[in-house]
PDB file of C-alpha atoms in Angstrom:
ATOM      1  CA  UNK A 154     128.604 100.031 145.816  1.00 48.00           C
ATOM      2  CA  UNK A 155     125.435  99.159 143.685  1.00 55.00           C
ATOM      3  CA  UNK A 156     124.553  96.016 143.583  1.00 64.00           C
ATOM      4  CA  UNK A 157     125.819  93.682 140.590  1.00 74.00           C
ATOM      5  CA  UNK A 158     123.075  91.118 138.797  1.00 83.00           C
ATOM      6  CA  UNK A 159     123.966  87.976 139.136  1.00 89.00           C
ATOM      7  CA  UNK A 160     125.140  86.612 135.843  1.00 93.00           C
ATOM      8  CA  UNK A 161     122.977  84.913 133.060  1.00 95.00           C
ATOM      9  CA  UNK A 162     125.075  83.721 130.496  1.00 96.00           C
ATOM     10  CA  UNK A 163     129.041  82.136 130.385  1.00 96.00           C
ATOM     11  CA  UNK A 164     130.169  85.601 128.887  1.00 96.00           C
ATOM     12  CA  UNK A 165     128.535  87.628 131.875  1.00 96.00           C
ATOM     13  CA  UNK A 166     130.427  85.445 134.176  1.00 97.00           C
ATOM     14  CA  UNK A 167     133.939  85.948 132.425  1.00 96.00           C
ATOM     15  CA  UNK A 168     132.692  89.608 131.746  1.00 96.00           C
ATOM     16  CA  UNK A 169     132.586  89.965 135.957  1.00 96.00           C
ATOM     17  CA  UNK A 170     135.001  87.916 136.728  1.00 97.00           C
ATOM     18  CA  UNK A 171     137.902  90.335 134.536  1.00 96.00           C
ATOM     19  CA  UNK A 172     136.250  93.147 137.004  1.00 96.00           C
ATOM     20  CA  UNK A 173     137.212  91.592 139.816  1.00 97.00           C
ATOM     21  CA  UNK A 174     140.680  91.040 138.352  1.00 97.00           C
ATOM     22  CA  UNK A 175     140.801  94.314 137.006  1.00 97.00           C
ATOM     23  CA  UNK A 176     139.654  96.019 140.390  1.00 97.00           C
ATOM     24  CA  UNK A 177     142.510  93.351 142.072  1.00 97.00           C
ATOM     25  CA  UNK A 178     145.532  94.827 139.912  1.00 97.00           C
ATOM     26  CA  UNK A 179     143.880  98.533 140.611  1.00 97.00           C
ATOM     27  CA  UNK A 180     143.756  98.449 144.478  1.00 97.00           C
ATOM     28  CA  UNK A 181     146.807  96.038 144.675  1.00 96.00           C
ATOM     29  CA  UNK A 182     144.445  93.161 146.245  1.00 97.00           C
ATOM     30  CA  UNK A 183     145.128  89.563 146.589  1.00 96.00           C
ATOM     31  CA  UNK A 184     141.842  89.231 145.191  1.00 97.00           C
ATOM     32  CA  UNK A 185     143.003  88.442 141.720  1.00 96.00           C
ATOM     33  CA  UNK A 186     145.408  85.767 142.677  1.00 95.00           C
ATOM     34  CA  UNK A 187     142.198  82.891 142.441  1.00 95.00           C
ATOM     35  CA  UNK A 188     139.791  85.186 140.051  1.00 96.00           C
ATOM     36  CA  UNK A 189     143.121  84.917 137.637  1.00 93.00           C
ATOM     37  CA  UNK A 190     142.664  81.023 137.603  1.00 90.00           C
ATOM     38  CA  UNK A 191     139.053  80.828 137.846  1.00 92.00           C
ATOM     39  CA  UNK A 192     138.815  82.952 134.244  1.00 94.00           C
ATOM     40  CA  UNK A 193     141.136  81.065 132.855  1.00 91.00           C
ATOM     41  CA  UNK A 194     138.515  78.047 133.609  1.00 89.00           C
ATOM     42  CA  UNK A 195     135.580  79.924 132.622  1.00 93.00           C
ATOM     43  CA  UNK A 196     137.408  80.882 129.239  1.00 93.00           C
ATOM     44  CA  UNK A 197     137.808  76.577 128.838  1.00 91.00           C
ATOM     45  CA  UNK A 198     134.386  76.222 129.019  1.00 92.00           C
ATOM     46  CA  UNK A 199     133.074  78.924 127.034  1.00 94.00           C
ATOM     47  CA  UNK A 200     135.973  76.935 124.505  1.00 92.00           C
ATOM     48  CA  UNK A 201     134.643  73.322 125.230  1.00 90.00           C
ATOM     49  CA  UNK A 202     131.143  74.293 124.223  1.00 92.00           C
ATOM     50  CA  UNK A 203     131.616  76.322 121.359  1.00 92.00           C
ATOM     51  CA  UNK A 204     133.514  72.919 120.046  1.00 90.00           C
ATOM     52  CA  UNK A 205     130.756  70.412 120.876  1.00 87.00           C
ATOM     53  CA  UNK A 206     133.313  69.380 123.722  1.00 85.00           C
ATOM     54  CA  UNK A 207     130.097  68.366 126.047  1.00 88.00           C
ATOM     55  CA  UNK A 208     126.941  66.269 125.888  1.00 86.00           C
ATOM     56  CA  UNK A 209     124.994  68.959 126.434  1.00 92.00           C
ATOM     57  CA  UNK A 210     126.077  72.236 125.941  1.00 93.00           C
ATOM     58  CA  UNK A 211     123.319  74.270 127.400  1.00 94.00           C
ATOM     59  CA  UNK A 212     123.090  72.049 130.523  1.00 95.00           C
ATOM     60  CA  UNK A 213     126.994  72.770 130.921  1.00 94.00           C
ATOM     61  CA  UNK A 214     126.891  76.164 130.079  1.00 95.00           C
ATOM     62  CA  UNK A 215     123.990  76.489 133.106  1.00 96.00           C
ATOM     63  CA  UNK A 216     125.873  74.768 135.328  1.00 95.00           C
ATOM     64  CA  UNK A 217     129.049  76.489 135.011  1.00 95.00           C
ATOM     65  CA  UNK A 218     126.824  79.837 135.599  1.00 97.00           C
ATOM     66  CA  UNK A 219     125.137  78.278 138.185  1.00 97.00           C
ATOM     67  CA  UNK A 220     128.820  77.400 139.959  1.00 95.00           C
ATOM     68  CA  UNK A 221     130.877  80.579 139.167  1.00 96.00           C
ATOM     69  CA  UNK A 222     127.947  82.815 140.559  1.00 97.00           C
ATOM     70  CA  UNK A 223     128.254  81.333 144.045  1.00 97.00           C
ATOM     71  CA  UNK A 224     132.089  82.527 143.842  1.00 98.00           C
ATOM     72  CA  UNK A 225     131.299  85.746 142.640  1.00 97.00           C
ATOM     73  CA  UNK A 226     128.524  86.323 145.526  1.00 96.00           C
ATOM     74  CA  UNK A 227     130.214  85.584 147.779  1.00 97.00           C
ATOM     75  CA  UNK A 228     133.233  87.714 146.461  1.00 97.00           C
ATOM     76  CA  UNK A 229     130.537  90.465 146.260  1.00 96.00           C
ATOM     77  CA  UNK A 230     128.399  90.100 150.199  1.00 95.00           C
ATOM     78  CA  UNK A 231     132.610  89.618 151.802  1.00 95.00           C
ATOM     79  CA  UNK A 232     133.285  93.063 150.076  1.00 93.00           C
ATOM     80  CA  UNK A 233     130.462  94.975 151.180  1.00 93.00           C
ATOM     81  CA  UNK A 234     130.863  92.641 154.753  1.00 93.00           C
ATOM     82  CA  UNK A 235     127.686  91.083 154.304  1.00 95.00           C
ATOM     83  CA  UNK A 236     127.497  86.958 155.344  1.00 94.00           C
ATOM     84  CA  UNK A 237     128.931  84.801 153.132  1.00 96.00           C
ATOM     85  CA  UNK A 238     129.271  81.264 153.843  1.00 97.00           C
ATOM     86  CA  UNK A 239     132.814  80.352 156.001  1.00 97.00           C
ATOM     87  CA  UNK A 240     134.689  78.563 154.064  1.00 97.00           C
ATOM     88  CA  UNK A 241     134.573  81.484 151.446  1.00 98.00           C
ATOM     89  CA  UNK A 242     135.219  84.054 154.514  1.00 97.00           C
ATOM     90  CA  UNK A 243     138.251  81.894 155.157  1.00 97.00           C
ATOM     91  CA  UNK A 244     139.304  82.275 151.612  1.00 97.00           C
ATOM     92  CA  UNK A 245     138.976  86.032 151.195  1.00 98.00           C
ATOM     93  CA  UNK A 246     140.222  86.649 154.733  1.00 96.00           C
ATOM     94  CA  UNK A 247     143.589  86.067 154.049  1.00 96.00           C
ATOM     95  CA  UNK A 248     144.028  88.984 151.306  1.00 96.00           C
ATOM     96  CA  UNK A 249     145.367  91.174 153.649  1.00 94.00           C
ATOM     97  CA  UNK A 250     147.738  88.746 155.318  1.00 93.00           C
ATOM     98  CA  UNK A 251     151.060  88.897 153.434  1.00 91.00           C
ATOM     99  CA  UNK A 252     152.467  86.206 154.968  1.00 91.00           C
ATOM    100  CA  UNK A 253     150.495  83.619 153.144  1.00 93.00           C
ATOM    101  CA  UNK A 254     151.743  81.939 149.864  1.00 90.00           C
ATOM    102  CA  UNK A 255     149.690  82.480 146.774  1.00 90.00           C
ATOM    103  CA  UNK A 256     150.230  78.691 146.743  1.00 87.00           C
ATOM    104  CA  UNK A 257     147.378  78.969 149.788  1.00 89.00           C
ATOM    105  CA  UNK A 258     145.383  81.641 148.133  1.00 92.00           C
ATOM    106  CA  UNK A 259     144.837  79.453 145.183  1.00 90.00           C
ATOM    107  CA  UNK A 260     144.360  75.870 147.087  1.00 87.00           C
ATOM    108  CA  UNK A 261     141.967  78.111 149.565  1.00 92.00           C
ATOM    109  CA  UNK A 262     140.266  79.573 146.529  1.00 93.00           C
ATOM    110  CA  UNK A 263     139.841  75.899 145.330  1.00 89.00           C
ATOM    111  CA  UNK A 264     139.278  74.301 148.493  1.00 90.00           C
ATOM    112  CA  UNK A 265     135.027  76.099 148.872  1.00 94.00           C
ATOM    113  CA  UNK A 266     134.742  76.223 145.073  1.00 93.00           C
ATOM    114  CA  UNK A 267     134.944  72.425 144.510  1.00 91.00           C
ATOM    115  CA  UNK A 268     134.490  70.991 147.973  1.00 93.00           C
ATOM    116  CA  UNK A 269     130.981  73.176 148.539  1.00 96.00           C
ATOM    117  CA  UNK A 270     130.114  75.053 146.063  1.00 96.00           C
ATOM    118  CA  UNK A 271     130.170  72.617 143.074  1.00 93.00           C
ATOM    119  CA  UNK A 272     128.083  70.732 145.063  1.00 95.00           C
ATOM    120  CA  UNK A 273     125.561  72.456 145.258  1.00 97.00           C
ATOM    121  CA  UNK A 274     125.229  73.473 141.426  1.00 96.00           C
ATOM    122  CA  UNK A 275     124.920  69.997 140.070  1.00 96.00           C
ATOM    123  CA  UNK A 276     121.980  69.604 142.272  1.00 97.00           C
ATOM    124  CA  UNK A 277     120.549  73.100 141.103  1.00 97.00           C
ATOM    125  CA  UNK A 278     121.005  72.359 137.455  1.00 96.00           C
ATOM    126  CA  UNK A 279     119.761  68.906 138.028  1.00 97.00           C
ATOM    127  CA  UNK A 280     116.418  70.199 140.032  1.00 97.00           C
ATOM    128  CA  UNK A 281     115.771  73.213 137.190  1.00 96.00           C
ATOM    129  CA  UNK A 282     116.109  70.680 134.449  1.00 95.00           C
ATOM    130  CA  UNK A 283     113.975  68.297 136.371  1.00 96.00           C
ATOM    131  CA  UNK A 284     116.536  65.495 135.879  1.00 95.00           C
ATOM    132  CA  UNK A 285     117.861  62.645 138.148  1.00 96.00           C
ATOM    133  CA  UNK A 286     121.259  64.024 139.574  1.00 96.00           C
ATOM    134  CA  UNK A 287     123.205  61.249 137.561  1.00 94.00           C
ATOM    135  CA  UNK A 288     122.568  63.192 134.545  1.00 93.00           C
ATOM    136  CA  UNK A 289     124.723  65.688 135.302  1.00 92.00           C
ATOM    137  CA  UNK A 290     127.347  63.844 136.269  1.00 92.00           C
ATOM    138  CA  UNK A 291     129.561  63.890 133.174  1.00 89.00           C
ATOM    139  CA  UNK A 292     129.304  67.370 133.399  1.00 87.00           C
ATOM    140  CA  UNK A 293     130.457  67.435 137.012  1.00 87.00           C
ATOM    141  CA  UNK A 294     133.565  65.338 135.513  1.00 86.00           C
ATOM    142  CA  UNK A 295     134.300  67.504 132.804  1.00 86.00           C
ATOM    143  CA  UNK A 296     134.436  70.755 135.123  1.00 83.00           C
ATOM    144  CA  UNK A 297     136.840  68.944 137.612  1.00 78.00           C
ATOM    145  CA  UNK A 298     138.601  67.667 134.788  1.00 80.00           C
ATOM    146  CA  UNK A 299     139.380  71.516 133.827  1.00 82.00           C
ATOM    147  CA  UNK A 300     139.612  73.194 137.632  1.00 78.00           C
ATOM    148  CA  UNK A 301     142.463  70.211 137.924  1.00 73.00           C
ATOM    149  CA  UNK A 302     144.782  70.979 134.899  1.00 75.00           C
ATOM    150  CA  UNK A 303     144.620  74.330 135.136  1.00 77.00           C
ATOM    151  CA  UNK A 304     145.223  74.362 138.499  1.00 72.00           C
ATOM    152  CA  UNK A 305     148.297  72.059 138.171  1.00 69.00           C
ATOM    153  CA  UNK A 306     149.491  74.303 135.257  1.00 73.00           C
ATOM    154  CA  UNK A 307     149.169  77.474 137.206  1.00 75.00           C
ATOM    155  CA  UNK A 308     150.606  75.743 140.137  1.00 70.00           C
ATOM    156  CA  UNK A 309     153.521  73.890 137.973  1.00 68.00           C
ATOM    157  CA  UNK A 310     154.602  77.451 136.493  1.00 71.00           C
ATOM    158  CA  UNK A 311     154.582  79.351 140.195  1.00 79.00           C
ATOM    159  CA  UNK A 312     158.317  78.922 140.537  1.00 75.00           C
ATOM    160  CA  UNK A 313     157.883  82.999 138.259  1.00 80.00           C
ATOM    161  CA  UNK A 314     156.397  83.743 141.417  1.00 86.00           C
ATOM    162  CA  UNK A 315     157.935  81.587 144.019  1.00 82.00           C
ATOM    163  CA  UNK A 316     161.200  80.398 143.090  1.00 77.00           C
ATOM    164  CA  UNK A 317     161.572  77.855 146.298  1.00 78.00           C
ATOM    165  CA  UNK A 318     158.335  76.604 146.398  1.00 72.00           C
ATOM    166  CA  UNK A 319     159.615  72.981 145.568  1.00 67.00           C
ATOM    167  CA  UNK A 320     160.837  73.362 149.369  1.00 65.00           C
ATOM    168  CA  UNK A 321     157.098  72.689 150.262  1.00 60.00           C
ATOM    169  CA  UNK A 322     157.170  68.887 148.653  1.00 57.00           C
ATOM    170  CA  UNK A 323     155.087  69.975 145.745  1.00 48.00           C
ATOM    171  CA  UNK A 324     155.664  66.755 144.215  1.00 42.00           C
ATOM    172  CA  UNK A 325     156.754  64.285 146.801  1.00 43.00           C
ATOM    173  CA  UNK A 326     154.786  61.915 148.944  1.00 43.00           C
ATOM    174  CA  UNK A 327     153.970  63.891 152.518  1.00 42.00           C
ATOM    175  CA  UNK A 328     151.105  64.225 154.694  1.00 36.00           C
ATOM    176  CA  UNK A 329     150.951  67.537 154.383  1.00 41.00           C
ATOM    177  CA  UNK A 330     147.162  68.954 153.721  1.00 42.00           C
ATOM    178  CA  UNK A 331     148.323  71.920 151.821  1.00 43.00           C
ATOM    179  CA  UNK A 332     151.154  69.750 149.875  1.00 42.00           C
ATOM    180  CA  UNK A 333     148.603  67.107 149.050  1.00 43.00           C
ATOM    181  CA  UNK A 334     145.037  68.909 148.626  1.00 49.00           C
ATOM    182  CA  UNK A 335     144.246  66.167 146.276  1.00 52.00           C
ATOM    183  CA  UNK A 336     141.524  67.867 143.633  1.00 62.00           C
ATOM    184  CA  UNK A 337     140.721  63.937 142.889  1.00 61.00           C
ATOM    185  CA  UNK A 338     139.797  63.633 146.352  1.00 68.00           C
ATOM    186  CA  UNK A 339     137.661  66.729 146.732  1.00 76.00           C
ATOM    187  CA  UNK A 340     135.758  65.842 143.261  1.00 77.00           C
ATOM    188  CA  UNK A 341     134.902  62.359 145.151  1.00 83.00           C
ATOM    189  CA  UNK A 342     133.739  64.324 147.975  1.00 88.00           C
ATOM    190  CA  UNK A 343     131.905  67.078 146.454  1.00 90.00           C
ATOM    191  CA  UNK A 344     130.041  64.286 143.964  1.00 93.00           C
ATOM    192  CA  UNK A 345     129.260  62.192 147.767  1.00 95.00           C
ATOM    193  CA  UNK A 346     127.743  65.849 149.086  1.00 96.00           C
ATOM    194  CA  UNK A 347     125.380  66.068 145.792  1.00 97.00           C
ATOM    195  CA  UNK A 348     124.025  62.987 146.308  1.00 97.00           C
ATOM    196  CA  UNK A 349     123.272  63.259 149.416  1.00 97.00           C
ATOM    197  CA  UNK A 350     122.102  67.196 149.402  1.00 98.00           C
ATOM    198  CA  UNK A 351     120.138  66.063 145.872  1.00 98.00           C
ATOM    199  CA  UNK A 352     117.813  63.877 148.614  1.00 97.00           C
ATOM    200  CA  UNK A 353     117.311  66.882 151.148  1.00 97.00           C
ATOM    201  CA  UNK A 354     113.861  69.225 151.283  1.00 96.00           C
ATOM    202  CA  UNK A 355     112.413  71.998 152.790  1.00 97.00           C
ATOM    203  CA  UNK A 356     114.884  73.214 155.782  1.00 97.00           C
ATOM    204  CA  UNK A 357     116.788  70.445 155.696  1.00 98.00           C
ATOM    205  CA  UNK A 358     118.314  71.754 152.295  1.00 98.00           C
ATOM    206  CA  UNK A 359     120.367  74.872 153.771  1.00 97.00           C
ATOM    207  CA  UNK A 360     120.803  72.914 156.862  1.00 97.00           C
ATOM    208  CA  UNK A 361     122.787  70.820 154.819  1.00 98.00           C
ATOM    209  CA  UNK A 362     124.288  72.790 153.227  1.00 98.00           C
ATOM    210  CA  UNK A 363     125.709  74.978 156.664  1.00 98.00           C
ATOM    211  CA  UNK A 364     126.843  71.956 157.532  1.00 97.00           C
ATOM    212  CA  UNK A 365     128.884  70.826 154.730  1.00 97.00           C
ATOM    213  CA  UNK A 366     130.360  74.575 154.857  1.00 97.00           C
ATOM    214  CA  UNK A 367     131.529  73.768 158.709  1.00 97.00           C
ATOM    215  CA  UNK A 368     133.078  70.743 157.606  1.00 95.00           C
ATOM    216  CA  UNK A 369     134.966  72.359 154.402  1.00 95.00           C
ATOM    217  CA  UNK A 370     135.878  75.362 156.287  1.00 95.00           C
ATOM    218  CA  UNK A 371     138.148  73.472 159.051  1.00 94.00           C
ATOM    219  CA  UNK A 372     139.926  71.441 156.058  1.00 90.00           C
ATOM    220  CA  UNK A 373     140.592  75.218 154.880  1.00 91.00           C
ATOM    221  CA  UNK A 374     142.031  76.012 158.070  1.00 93.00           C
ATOM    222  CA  UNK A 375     144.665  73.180 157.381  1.00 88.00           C
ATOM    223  CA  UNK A 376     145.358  74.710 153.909  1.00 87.00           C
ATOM    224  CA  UNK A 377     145.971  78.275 155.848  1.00 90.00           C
ATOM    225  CA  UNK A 378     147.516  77.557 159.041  1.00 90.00           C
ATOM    226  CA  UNK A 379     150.007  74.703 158.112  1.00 84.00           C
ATOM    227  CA  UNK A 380     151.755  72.980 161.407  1.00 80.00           C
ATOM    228  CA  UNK A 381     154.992  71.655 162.165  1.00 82.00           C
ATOM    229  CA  UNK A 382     158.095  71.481 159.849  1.00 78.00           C
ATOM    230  CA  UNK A 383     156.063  73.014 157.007  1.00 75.00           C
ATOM    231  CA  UNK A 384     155.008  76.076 158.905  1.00 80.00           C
ATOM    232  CA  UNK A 385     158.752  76.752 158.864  1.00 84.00           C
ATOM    233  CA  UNK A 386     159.184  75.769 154.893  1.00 81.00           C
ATOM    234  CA  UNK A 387     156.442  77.956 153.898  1.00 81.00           C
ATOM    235  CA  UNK A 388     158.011  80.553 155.882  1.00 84.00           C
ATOM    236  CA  UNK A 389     161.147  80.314 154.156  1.00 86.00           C
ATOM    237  CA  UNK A 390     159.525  79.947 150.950  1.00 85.00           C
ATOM    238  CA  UNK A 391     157.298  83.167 151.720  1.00 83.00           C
ATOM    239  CA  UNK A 392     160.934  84.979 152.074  1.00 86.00           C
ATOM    240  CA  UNK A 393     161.653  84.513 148.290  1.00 85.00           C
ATOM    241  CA  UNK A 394     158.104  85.175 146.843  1.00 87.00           C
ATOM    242  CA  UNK A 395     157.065  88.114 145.047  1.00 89.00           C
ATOM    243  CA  UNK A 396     155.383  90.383 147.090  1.00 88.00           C
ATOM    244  CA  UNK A 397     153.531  92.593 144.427  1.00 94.00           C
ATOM    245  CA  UNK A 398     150.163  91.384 144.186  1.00 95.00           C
ATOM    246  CA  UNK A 399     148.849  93.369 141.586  1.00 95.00           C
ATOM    247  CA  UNK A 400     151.903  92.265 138.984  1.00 93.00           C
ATOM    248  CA  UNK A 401     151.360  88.301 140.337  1.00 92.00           C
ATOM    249  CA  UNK A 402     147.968  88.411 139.434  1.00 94.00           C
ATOM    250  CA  UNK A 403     149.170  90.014 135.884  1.00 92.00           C
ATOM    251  CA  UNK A 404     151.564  86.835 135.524  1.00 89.00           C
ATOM    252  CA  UNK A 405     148.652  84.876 136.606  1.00 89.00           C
ATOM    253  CA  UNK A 406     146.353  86.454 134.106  1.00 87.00           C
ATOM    254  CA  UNK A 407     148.337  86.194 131.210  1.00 81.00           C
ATOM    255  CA  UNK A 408     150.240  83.308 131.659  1.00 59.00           C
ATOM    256  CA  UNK A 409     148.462  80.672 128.762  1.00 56.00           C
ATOM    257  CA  UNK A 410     149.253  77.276 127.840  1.00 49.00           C
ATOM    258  CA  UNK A 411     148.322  74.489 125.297  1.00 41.00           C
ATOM    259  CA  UNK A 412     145.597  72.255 126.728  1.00 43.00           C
ATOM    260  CA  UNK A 413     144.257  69.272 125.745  1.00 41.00           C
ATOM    261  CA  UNK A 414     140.256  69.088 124.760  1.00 48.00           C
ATOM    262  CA  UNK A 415     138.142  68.389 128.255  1.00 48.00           C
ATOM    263  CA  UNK A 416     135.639  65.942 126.975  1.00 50.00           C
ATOM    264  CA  UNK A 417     137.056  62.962 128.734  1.00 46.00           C
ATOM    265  CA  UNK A 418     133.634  61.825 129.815  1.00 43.00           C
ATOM    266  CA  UNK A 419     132.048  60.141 126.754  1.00 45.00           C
ATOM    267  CA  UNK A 420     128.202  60.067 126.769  1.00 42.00           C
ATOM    268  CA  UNK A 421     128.607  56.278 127.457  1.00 44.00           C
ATOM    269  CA  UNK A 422     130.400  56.605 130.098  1.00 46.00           C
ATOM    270  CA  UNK A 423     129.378  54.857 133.420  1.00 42.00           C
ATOM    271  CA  UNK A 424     127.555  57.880 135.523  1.00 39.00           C
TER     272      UNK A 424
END
């Protein structure tokens, strides 16, 4: 396999990313399942900055590069089994495990994107553009802000996919990590991790980043390996699912909704 450059512009990125779906429908790979929702929130960006939706366009337009290229990487070194970092390994292990909701696949998918990898791109963009980090942080609102809803959507219309999947609690109060993988939460967290990782030099930068990977990695083990009363639930609700991933990552491809603008982070706003 030759190797792939990483992407400069927002249309590169969506231009790779429908590879990896299209390669996911071809071989039949749970691969798709996330790449589905992940174009769909490239394809909101690309929208939100053609319409003046951001403060600064080309600042949001690096950043999202910045942030989809560690997915597609890492996508890239786990296919030709090069290291990748181990919350992503946890993610794109589970492909060949049928057992596993696409319910998991996409809160796995979701789980090193936001919690590590978005991270680490606000600091990037913040560093090239020689910028305090709190300059970016409308930006980092307005990504979450579209990762959430379309996640919800996607999530909210799975019942095409996964008829009992309201078995799981999807909208009731438990303590259930894979239930209640708040994306609120994880934006808190991943904003806490760029500050602090904004601060780092020298080694001390991948160092902390390996450990924030160790950390996100075990709360994706949660997400995976669900205990108790819900490892029997998702087993019943696994019994019901489709189990064709090539034509659920078609439904997740094509399914489209109306969706409110994103910029819900005035310029004013406190950063």
């Amino acid at each position: 396999m030759e190797p792939i450059a990483p992407a400069q512009t927002i249309n590169q990125i969506i231009e790779q990313l429908e590879a990896i779906i299209a390669d996911a429908i071809k071989t039949d790979s749970r691969a798709g399942y996330f790449a589905a929702l992940y174009h769909k929130v490239t394809c909101k960006v690309k929208e939100g900055i053609q319409n003046g939706e951001f403060e600064n366009p080309a600042r949001m337009e690096q950043l999202d590069v910045i942030f989809a290229n560690r997915y597609i990487a890492a996508y890239r070194c786990w296919q030709q089994k090069q290291p990748c970092s181990n919350c992503w390994r946890l993610a794109f292990g589970i492909f060949d495990k049928s057992s596993k909701l696409v319910l998991q696949h996409l809160l796995i998918g979701m789980n090193a994107h936001i919690n590590l990898d978005l991270g680490v791109a606000v600091v990037e963009v913040a560093r090239n553009l020689n910028q305090p980090l709190t300059e970016v942080h409308n930006d980092f609102n307005s990504i979450n802000t579209i990762l959430s809803a379309l996640t919800y959507e996607v999530i909210s219309e799975l019942n095409r996919i996964s008829p009992l999947l309201s078995l799981a609690g999807l909208h009731a109060q438990n303590n259930s990590i894979l239930i209640q993988f708040a994306l609120s939460n994880a934006r808190d967290g991943a904003w806490c991790f760029a500050e602090d990782l904004f601060t780092r030099n020298g080694d001390a930068y991948p160092k902390q980043i390996a450990s924030r990977d160790s950390d996100i990695n075990k709360l994706g083990l949660g997400i995976v390996n669900p205990v108790g009363m819900l490892r029997i639930t998702v087993w019943i609700i696994h019994l019901f699912e489709k189990r064709d991933p090539s034509k659920i990552t078609e439904i997740l491809s094509t399914y489209k909704k109306t969706y409110l603008k994103v910029n819900q982070y005035p310029a004013d706003a406190p950063k």
